[in-house]
PDB file of C-alpha atoms in Angstrom:
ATOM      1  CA  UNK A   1      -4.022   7.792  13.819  1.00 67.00           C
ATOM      2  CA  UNK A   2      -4.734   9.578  17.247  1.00 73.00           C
ATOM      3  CA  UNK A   3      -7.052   8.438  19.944  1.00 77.00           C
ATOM      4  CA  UNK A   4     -10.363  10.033  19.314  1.00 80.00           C
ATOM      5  CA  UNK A   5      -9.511  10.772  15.882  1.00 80.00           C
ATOM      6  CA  UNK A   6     -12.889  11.648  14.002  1.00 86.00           C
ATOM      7  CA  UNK A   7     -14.713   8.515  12.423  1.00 90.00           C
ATOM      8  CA  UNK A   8     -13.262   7.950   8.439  1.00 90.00           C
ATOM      9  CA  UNK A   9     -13.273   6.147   5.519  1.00 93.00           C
ATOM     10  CA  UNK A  10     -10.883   5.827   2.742  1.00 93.00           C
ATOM     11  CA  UNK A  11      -8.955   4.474   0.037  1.00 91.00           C
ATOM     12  CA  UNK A  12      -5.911   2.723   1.118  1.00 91.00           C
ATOM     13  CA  UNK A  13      -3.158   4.231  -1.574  1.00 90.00           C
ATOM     14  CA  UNK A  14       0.250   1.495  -2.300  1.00 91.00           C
ATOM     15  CA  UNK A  15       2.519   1.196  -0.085  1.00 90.00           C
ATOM     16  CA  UNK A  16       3.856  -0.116   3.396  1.00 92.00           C
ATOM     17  CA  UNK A  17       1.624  -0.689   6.940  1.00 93.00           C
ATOM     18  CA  UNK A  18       3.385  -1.088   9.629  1.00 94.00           C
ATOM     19  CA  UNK A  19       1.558  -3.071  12.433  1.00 92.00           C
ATOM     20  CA  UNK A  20       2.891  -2.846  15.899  1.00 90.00           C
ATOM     21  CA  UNK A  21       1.658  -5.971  18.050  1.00 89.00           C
ATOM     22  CA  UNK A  22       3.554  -6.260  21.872  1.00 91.00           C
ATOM     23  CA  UNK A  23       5.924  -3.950  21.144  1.00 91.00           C
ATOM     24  CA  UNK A  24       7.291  -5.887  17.781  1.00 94.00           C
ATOM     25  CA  UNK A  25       6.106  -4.571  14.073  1.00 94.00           C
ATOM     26  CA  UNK A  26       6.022  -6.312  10.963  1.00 95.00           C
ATOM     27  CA  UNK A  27       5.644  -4.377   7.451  1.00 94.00           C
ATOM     28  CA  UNK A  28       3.095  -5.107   4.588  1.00 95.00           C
ATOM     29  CA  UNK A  29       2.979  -4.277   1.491  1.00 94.00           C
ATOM     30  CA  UNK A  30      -0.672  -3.628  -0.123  1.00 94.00           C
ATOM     31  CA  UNK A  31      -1.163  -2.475  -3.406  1.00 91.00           C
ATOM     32  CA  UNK A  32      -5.180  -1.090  -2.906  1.00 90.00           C
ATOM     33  CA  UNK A  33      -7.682  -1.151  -0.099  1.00 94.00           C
ATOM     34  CA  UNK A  34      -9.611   0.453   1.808  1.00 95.00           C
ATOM     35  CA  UNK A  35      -9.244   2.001   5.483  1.00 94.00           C
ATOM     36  CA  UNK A  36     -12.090   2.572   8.311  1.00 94.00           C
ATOM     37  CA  UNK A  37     -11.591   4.217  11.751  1.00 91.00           C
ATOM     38  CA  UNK A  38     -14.314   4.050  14.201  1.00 90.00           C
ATOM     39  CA  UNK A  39     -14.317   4.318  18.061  1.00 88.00           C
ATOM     40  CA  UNK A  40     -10.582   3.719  18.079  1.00 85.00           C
ATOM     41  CA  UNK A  41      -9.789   0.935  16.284  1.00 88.00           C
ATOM     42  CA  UNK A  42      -8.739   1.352  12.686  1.00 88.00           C
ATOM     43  CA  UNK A  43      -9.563  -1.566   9.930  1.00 92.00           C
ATOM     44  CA  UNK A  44      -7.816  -2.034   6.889  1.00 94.00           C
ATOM     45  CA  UNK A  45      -9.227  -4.209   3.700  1.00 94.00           C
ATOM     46  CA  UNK A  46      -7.042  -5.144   0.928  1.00 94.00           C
ATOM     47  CA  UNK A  47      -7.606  -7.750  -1.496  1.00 92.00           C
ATOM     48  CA  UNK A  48      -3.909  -8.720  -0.750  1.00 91.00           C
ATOM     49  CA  UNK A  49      -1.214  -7.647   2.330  1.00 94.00           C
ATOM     50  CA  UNK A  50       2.031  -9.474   1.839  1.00 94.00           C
ATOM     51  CA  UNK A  51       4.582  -9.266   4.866  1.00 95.00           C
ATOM     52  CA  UNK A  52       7.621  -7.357   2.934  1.00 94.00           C
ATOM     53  CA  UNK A  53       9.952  -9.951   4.641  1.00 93.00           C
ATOM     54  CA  UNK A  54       8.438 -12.927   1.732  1.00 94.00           C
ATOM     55  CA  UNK A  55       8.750  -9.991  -1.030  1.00 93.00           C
ATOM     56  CA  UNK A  56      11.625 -11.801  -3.734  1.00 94.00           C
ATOM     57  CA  UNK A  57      13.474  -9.154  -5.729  1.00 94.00           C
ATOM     58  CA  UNK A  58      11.914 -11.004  -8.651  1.00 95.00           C
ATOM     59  CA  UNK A  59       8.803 -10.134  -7.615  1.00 94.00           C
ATOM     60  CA  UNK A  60       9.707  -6.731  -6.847  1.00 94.00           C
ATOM     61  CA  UNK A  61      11.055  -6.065 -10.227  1.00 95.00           C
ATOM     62  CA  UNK A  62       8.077  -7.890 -12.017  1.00 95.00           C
ATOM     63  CA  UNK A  63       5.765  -5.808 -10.608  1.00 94.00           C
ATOM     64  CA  UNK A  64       7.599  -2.419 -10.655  1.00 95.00           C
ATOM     65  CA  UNK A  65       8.105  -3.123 -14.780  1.00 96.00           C
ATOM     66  CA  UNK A  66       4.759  -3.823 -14.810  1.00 96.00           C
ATOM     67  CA  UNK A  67       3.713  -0.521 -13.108  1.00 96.00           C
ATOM     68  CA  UNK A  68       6.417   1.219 -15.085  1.00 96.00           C
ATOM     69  CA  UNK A  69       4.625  -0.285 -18.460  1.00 96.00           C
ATOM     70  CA  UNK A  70       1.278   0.936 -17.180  1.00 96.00           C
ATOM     71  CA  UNK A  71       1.998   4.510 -16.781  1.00 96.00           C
ATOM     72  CA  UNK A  72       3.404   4.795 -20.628  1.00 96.00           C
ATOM     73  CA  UNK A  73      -0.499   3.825 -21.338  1.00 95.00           C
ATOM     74  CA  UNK A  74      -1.821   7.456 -23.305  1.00 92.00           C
ATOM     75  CA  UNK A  75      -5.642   6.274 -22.309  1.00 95.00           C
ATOM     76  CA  UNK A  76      -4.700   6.056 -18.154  1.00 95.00           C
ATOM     77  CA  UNK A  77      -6.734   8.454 -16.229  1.00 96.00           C
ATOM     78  CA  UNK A  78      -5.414  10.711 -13.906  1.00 96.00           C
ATOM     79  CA  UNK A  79      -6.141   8.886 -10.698  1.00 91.00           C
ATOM     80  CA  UNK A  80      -4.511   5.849 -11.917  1.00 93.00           C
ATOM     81  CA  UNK A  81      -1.697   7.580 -12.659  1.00 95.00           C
ATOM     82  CA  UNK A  82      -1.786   8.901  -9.540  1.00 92.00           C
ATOM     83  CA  UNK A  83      -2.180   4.954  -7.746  1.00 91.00           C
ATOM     84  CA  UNK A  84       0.675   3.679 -10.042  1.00 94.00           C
ATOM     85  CA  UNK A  85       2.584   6.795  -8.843  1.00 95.00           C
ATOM     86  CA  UNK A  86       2.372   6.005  -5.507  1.00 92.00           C
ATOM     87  CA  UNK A  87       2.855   2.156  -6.105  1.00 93.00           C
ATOM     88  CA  UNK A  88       6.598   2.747  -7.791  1.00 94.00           C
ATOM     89  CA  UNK A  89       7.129   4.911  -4.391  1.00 93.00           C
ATOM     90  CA  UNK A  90       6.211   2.357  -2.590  1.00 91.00           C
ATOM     91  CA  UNK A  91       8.410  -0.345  -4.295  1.00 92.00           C
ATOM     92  CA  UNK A  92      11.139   2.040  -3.983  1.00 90.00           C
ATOM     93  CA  UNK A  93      11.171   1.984  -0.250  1.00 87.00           C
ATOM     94  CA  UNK A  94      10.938  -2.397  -0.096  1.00 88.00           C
ATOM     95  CA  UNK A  95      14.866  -3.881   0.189  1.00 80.00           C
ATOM     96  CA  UNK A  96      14.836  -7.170  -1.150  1.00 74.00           C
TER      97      UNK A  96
END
């Protein structure tokens, strides 16, 4: 986000954050959340952020079948399928 970007809040979507602390950055995966910029400084809440270097391929799989098995649901509404959407993307991009 840019410096003096206007004030928001929003739903954090799956996927990777990349956090860049003295020059190094370390990737997290979150699966929902929400994000708040104010006065510069941006603040993300998830229930869970786990550092994509700890991600097993197990786990990976596991939860891209379960996503997979989610979206074949004929009651899902369209923003879930949306979120679930964007989750499989997500998992896509993680190299276990």
């Amino acid at each position: 986000i840019l410096k003096n970007h206007i004030s928001i809040i929003t739903l954090l979507r799956p996927g990777i954050i990349k956090v860049q602390n003295d020059g190094n950055f370390k990737e997290f995966f979150v699966q929902d959340g929400a994000v708040e910029f104010f006065n510069d400084s941006l603040v993300v809440l998830s229930a869970s952020a786990i550092n994509v270097k700890d991600l097993s391929k197990e786990f990976v799989d596991n939860l891209n079948e379960d996503t997979q098995d989610k979206l074949t649901d004929k009651n899902i509404t369209d923003h879930d399928r949306y979120v679930l959407n964007h989750k499989l993307d997500a998992l896509k991009e993680i190299r276990v």
